[in-house]
Short mmCIF file of C-alpha atoms in Angstrom, two decimals:
data_model
loop_
_atom_site.label_atom_id
_atom_site.label_comp_id
_atom_site.label_asym_id
_atom_site.label_seq_id
_atom_site.Cartn_x
_atom_site.Cartn_y
_atom_site.Cartn_z
CA MET A 1 -0.72 4.22 2.79
CA LYS A 2 1.37 5.41 -0.18
CA THR A 3 2.74 2.27 -1.84
CA ALA A 4 5.64 1.85 -4.26
CA LEU A 5 6.30 -1.23 -6.36
CA VAL A 6 10.04 -1.41 -7.06
CA LEU A 7 11.31 -3.65 -9.88
CA ALA A 8 15.03 -4.38 -9.82
CA ALA A 9 17.53 -4.82 -12.62
CA GLY A 10 18.76 -8.27 -13.62
CA GLY A 11 18.48 -9.67 -17.16
CA VAL A 12 16.29 -12.77 -17.15
CA ALA A 13 14.98 -11.63 -13.76
CA GLY A 14 12.28 -10.08 -15.95
CA SER A 15 10.57 -13.46 -15.98
CA ILE A 16 10.65 -13.74 -12.19
CA GLU A 17 9.36 -10.19 -11.85
CA ALA A 18 6.44 -10.93 -14.17
CA GLY A 19 5.39 -13.94 -12.10
CA ALA A 20 5.75 -12.02 -8.85
CA MET A 21 3.86 -9.03 -10.24
CA HIS A 22 0.95 -11.30 -11.11
CA GLU A 23 0.58 -12.30 -7.46
CA VAL A 24 1.27 -8.87 -5.96
CA LEU A 25 -1.02 -6.85 -8.21
CA GLN A 26 -4.01 -9.07 -7.48
CA LYS A 27 -3.78 -7.96 -3.84
CA ILE A 28 -2.09 -4.55 -3.79
CA THR A 29 -2.51 -1.52 -6.04
CA PRO A 30 0.67 0.60 -6.03
CA ASP A 31 0.56 4.37 -6.23
CA PHE A 32 3.60 4.29 -8.50
CA ILE A 33 6.16 1.87 -9.95
CA ILE A 34 9.93 2.31 -10.13
CA GLY A 35 11.95 0.27 -12.61
CA SER A 36 15.65 -0.21 -13.31
CA SER A 37 16.93 -1.91 -16.46
CA ILE A 38 14.79 -5.02 -17.07
CA GLY A 39 12.51 -3.77 -14.30
CA SER A 40 11.82 -0.65 -16.35
CA LEU A 41 10.53 -2.80 -19.21
CA ASN A 42 8.13 -4.66 -16.92
CA ALA A 43 6.99 -1.41 -15.33
CA ALA A 44 6.23 0.17 -18.71
CA LEU A 45 4.63 -2.90 -20.28
CA TYR A 46 2.26 -3.24 -17.33
CA ALA A 47 1.50 0.46 -16.80
CA SER A 48 0.86 0.95 -20.52
CA GLY A 49 -2.11 -1.42 -20.31
CA ASN A 50 -0.86 -5.01 -20.51
CA SER A 51 -2.28 -7.40 -17.93
CA THR A 52 0.04 -9.49 -15.78
CA GLU A 53 -1.16 -12.53 -17.74
CA GLU A 54 0.01 -10.85 -20.95
CA LEU A 55 3.29 -9.96 -19.26
CA MET A 56 3.92 -13.56 -18.19
CA ASN A 57 3.01 -14.80 -21.67
CA PHE A 58 5.45 -12.35 -23.23
CA TRP A 59 8.36 -13.63 -21.12
CA ALA A 60 7.35 -17.27 -21.59
CA ASN A 61 7.72 -16.80 -25.36
CA ALA A 62 10.73 -14.46 -25.40
CA SER A 63 13.95 -15.52 -27.11
CA ARG A 64 17.48 -14.16 -27.28
CA ARG A 65 17.34 -14.07 -31.08
CA GLN A 66 14.21 -11.92 -30.90
CA LEU A 67 15.31 -9.49 -28.17
CA LEU A 68 19.09 -9.49 -28.57
CA PRO A 69 20.22 -9.76 -32.20
CA ILE A 70 23.96 -9.61 -32.74
CA ASN A 71 25.35 -6.13 -33.28
CA PRO A 72 26.91 -6.20 -36.78
CA GLU A 73 29.57 -3.74 -35.61
CA ILE A 74 31.48 -6.57 -33.93
CA PHE A 75 32.28 -8.05 -37.37
CA TYR A 76 34.10 -4.97 -38.64
CA LYS A 77 34.86 -2.80 -35.57
CA PHE A 78 35.82 -5.74 -33.35
CA HIS A 79 36.82 -4.42 -29.89
CA LYS A 80 35.67 -0.91 -30.89
CA ALA A 81 32.07 -2.02 -31.33
CA SER A 82 29.57 -0.25 -29.09
CA SER A 83 28.12 -3.54 -27.77
CA ILE A 84 27.82 -7.25 -28.40
CA PHE A 85 24.10 -7.10 -29.21
CA SER A 86 21.96 -4.49 -30.94
CA ASN A 87 19.07 -2.72 -29.22
CA ARG A 88 16.94 -3.14 -32.36
CA GLY A 89 15.25 -6.18 -30.83
CA VAL A 90 14.22 -4.39 -27.65
CA HIS A 91 13.06 -1.38 -29.68
CA SER A 92 10.90 -3.56 -31.95
CA MET A 93 9.45 -5.42 -28.96
CA LEU A 94 8.48 -2.15 -27.28
CA LYS A 95 6.84 -0.76 -30.41
CA LYS A 96 4.81 -3.95 -30.70
CA ASN A 97 3.82 -4.41 -27.06
CA LEU A 98 3.52 -0.98 -25.45
CA LYS A 99 -0.10 0.14 -25.58
CA VAL A 100 0.70 3.84 -25.10
CA THR A 101 3.68 5.93 -26.18
CA THR A 102 4.23 8.38 -23.29
CA PHE A 103 4.65 8.27 -19.53
CA GLU A 104 1.64 10.54 -19.11
CA GLU A 105 -0.68 7.97 -20.71
CA CYS A 106 0.24 5.14 -18.32
CA HIS A 107 -2.52 4.08 -15.92
CA THR A 108 -0.01 3.98 -13.03
CA PRO A 109 2.81 6.53 -12.72
CA ILE A 110 6.22 5.00 -13.45
CA TYR A 111 9.78 6.18 -12.87
CA VAL A 112 12.57 4.72 -15.01
CA SER A 113 16.23 5.01 -14.05
CA ALA A 114 19.28 5.44 -16.26
CA THR A 115 22.91 6.42 -15.68
CA GLU A 116 24.65 9.34 -17.38
CA LEU A 117 27.72 7.95 -19.14
CA ARG A 118 29.93 11.01 -18.70
CA THR A 119 29.17 11.83 -15.06
CA GLY A 120 27.89 8.54 -13.64
CA LYS A 121 24.89 10.39 -12.20
CA GLU A 122 21.50 8.77 -11.85
CA GLN A 123 18.60 10.05 -13.93
CA TYR A 124 14.93 9.20 -13.52
CA PHE A 125 12.55 9.61 -16.45
CA HIS A 126 8.91 10.29 -15.62
CA SER A 127 7.53 12.24 -18.57
CA GLY A 128 7.68 12.28 -22.34
CA ALA A 129 8.27 9.39 -24.72
CA LEU A 130 8.58 5.92 -23.18
CA ILE A 131 10.78 4.10 -25.69
CA PRO A 132 13.88 6.36 -25.53
CA ALA A 133 13.84 6.23 -21.72
CA LEU A 134 13.52 2.45 -21.75
CA LEU A 135 16.37 2.00 -24.23
CA ALA A 136 18.53 4.19 -21.98
CA SER A 137 17.54 2.25 -18.86
CA THR A 138 18.46 -1.10 -20.44
CA ALA A 139 21.77 -0.04 -22.04
CA ILE A 140 23.93 -2.45 -20.02
CA PRO A 141 27.56 -2.63 -21.18
CA PRO A 142 28.85 -4.57 -23.01
CA ILE A 143 25.58 -6.32 -23.84
CA LEU A 144 23.57 -3.37 -25.22
CA PRO A 145 24.90 -0.05 -26.55
CA PRO A 146 24.79 3.31 -24.78
CA TYR A 147 21.72 5.36 -25.74
CA LYS A 148 21.64 9.08 -26.47
CA ILE A 149 18.71 11.31 -25.50
CA GLY A 150 19.22 14.92 -26.52
CA SER A 151 22.88 15.68 -25.88
CA THR A 152 23.28 13.15 -23.05
CA VAL A 153 24.45 9.55 -23.45
CA TYR A 154 23.05 7.01 -20.99
CA LEU A 155 23.90 3.57 -19.66
CA ASP A 156 21.83 0.98 -17.81
CA GLY A 157 19.89 2.30 -14.81
CA GLY A 158 20.95 -0.63 -12.67
CA LEU A 159 24.52 0.69 -12.56
CA THR A 160 23.48 3.48 -10.18
CA ASN A 161 20.03 2.36 -9.03
CA TYR A 162 19.89 -1.42 -9.00
CA ILE A 163 16.62 -1.38 -7.05
CA GLY A 164 15.33 2.16 -6.56
CA THR A 165 14.19 2.20 -2.93
CA GLN A 166 15.79 5.60 -2.33
CA LYS A 167 13.61 7.10 -5.07
CA ALA A 168 10.55 5.46 -3.53
CA LEU A 169 11.37 7.11 -0.20
CA GLU A 170 11.89 10.49 -1.88
CA LEU A 171 8.42 10.16 -3.42
CA GLY A 172 6.89 9.60 0.01
CA ALA A 173 6.28 5.85 0.00
CA LYS A 174 5.36 4.36 3.37
CA ARG A 175 5.13 0.83 2.00
CA ILE A 176 7.70 -0.47 -0.48
CA ILE A 177 7.38 -3.77 -2.31
CA VAL A 178 10.72 -4.86 -3.78
CA ILE A 179 10.84 -7.60 -6.42
CA ASN A 180 14.41 -8.73 -6.89
CA ALA A 181 16.11 -11.82 -8.30
CA ARG A 182 19.11 -12.28 -6.05
CA TYR A 183 21.82 -14.37 -7.66
CA SER A 184 23.10 -17.46 -5.89
CA ASP A 185 26.44 -17.48 -4.09
CA GLU A 186 27.17 -20.95 -5.43
CA LYS A 187 30.38 -21.55 -7.37
CA ILE A 188 30.39 -19.60 -10.62
CA ASN A 189 31.90 -21.12 -13.75
CA ILE A 190 33.20 -18.35 -16.01
CA HIS A 191 33.76 -19.51 -19.58
CA ASN A 192 33.37 -16.35 -21.69
CA LEU A 193 32.81 -12.58 -21.75
CA ILE A 194 29.08 -12.92 -21.08
CA ASP A 195 29.71 -15.09 -17.99
CA LEU A 196 32.26 -12.58 -16.72
CA SER A 197 29.88 -9.67 -17.29
CA HIS A 198 27.11 -11.62 -15.55
CA HIS A 199 29.24 -12.38 -12.49
CA SER A 200 30.62 -8.83 -12.24
CA TYR A 201 27.14 -7.35 -12.48
CA SER A 202 25.91 -9.79 -9.81
CA MET A 203 28.58 -8.59 -7.38
CA LEU A 204 27.59 -4.98 -8.00
CA LYS A 205 23.94 -5.85 -7.45
CA TYR A 206 24.60 -7.60 -4.17
CA GLN A 207 26.42 -4.58 -2.72
CA ALA A 208 23.78 -2.19 -4.06
CA LEU A 209 21.02 -4.33 -2.57
CA LYS A 210 22.54 -4.14 0.91
CA ARG A 211 23.00 -0.37 0.72
CA GLU A 212 19.53 0.36 -0.58
CA LEU A 213 17.62 -1.83 1.85
CA GLU A 214 19.45 -0.23 4.77
CA LEU A 215 17.68 3.02 3.86
CA CYS A 216 14.22 1.59 4.46
CA ASN A 217 14.01 1.92 8.24
CA GLY A 218 10.65 3.33 9.30
CA VAL A 219 8.64 2.07 6.31
CA GLN A 220 6.84 -1.20 5.68
CA LEU A 221 9.16 -3.21 3.44
CA ILE A 222 7.96 -6.30 1.59
CA GLU A 223 10.93 -8.07 0.02
CA ILE A 224 10.30 -10.63 -2.70
CA HIS A 225 13.60 -12.35 -3.40
CA SER A 226 14.56 -15.32 -5.50
CA LYS A 227 18.00 -16.88 -5.79
CA LEU A 228 18.94 -17.62 -9.37
CA GLY A 229 21.47 -20.42 -9.61
CA PRO A 230 24.61 -20.21 -11.76
CA HIS A 231 22.93 -22.36 -14.43
CA VAL A 232 20.72 -19.40 -15.35
CA ASN A 233 22.46 -17.16 -17.88
CA LEU A 234 21.93 -13.40 -17.76
CA ILE A 235 20.64 -13.31 -21.35
CA SER A 236 19.17 -16.79 -21.81
CA PHE A 237 15.40 -17.18 -21.94
CA LYS A 238 15.33 -21.00 -22.02
CA ASN A 239 14.13 -21.22 -18.41
CA SER A 240 11.54 -18.44 -18.57
CA GLU A 241 8.51 -20.56 -17.70
CA GLU A 242 10.35 -22.06 -14.71
CA LEU A 243 11.36 -18.58 -13.55
CA ILE A 244 7.81 -17.23 -13.88
CA LYS A 245 6.61 -20.04 -11.61
CA GLU A 246 9.42 -19.27 -9.19
CA GLY A 247 8.40 -15.62 -9.12
CA ARG A 248 4.80 -16.50 -8.33
CA LYS A 249 5.88 -18.90 -5.58
CA VAL A 250 8.20 -16.50 -3.76
CA ALA A 251 5.67 -13.66 -4.08
CA ARG A 252 2.89 -15.75 -2.53
CA ALA A 253 5.22 -16.68 0.34
CA ALA A 254 6.27 -13.07 0.95
CA LEU A 255 2.70 -11.76 0.86
CA LYS A 256 1.57 -14.48 3.25
CA HIS A 257 4.42 -13.63 5.62
CA HIS A 258 3.38 -9.97 5.68
CA GLY A 259 -0.28 -10.81 6.20
#
């Protein structure tokens, strides 16, 4: 049975995905992996040769200062700055932790989504250099800057493909495993631009989730969901170890439910 592992977008959901991947990949070997935004990073880190233990350790030790340094443009361009944070941190992390440099070298095929800035069209990368595709897939406004590949400027893949189940179906998957951190519907306290961006993105994700899962009639769908409460910030890594444990717990429950 052709199996797709689909890793959703969602900031610190990367920690939950890593924990869930550890449980899933001990039992199921996917034919390919689809990643959007933070999910694309996990897909590439794993498929390039990192174990799930290494992946969990990476997220347990991640910090905002390391991954998301302030973009100096905001000090002299102000509202005309391309983003709040620079993508230098993500770039450095990828150079350090990826064990191969191209899609073709990955031990499991991966598909990474991004969104064309000018047209809003989805784009999946499956060949060539990994790092440019990953920087495009994680370019979420206003947190990280748009990323140019060739003559095309890209934004975060989660804007058009929050999960990626439609791509899995197009590739012939008959079993789709979706790992997704679904944000809580509890009262949201919005104090600043980051909170507002977080809440807006969560609303987009919820609607995208409903639309994408409706497409999966006729295939075996294993949904691994976790509700992140409003105390978990989109770009804070303070709770990473707790979120990794949560990911492992919900994955074990989902796998048990599906036998």
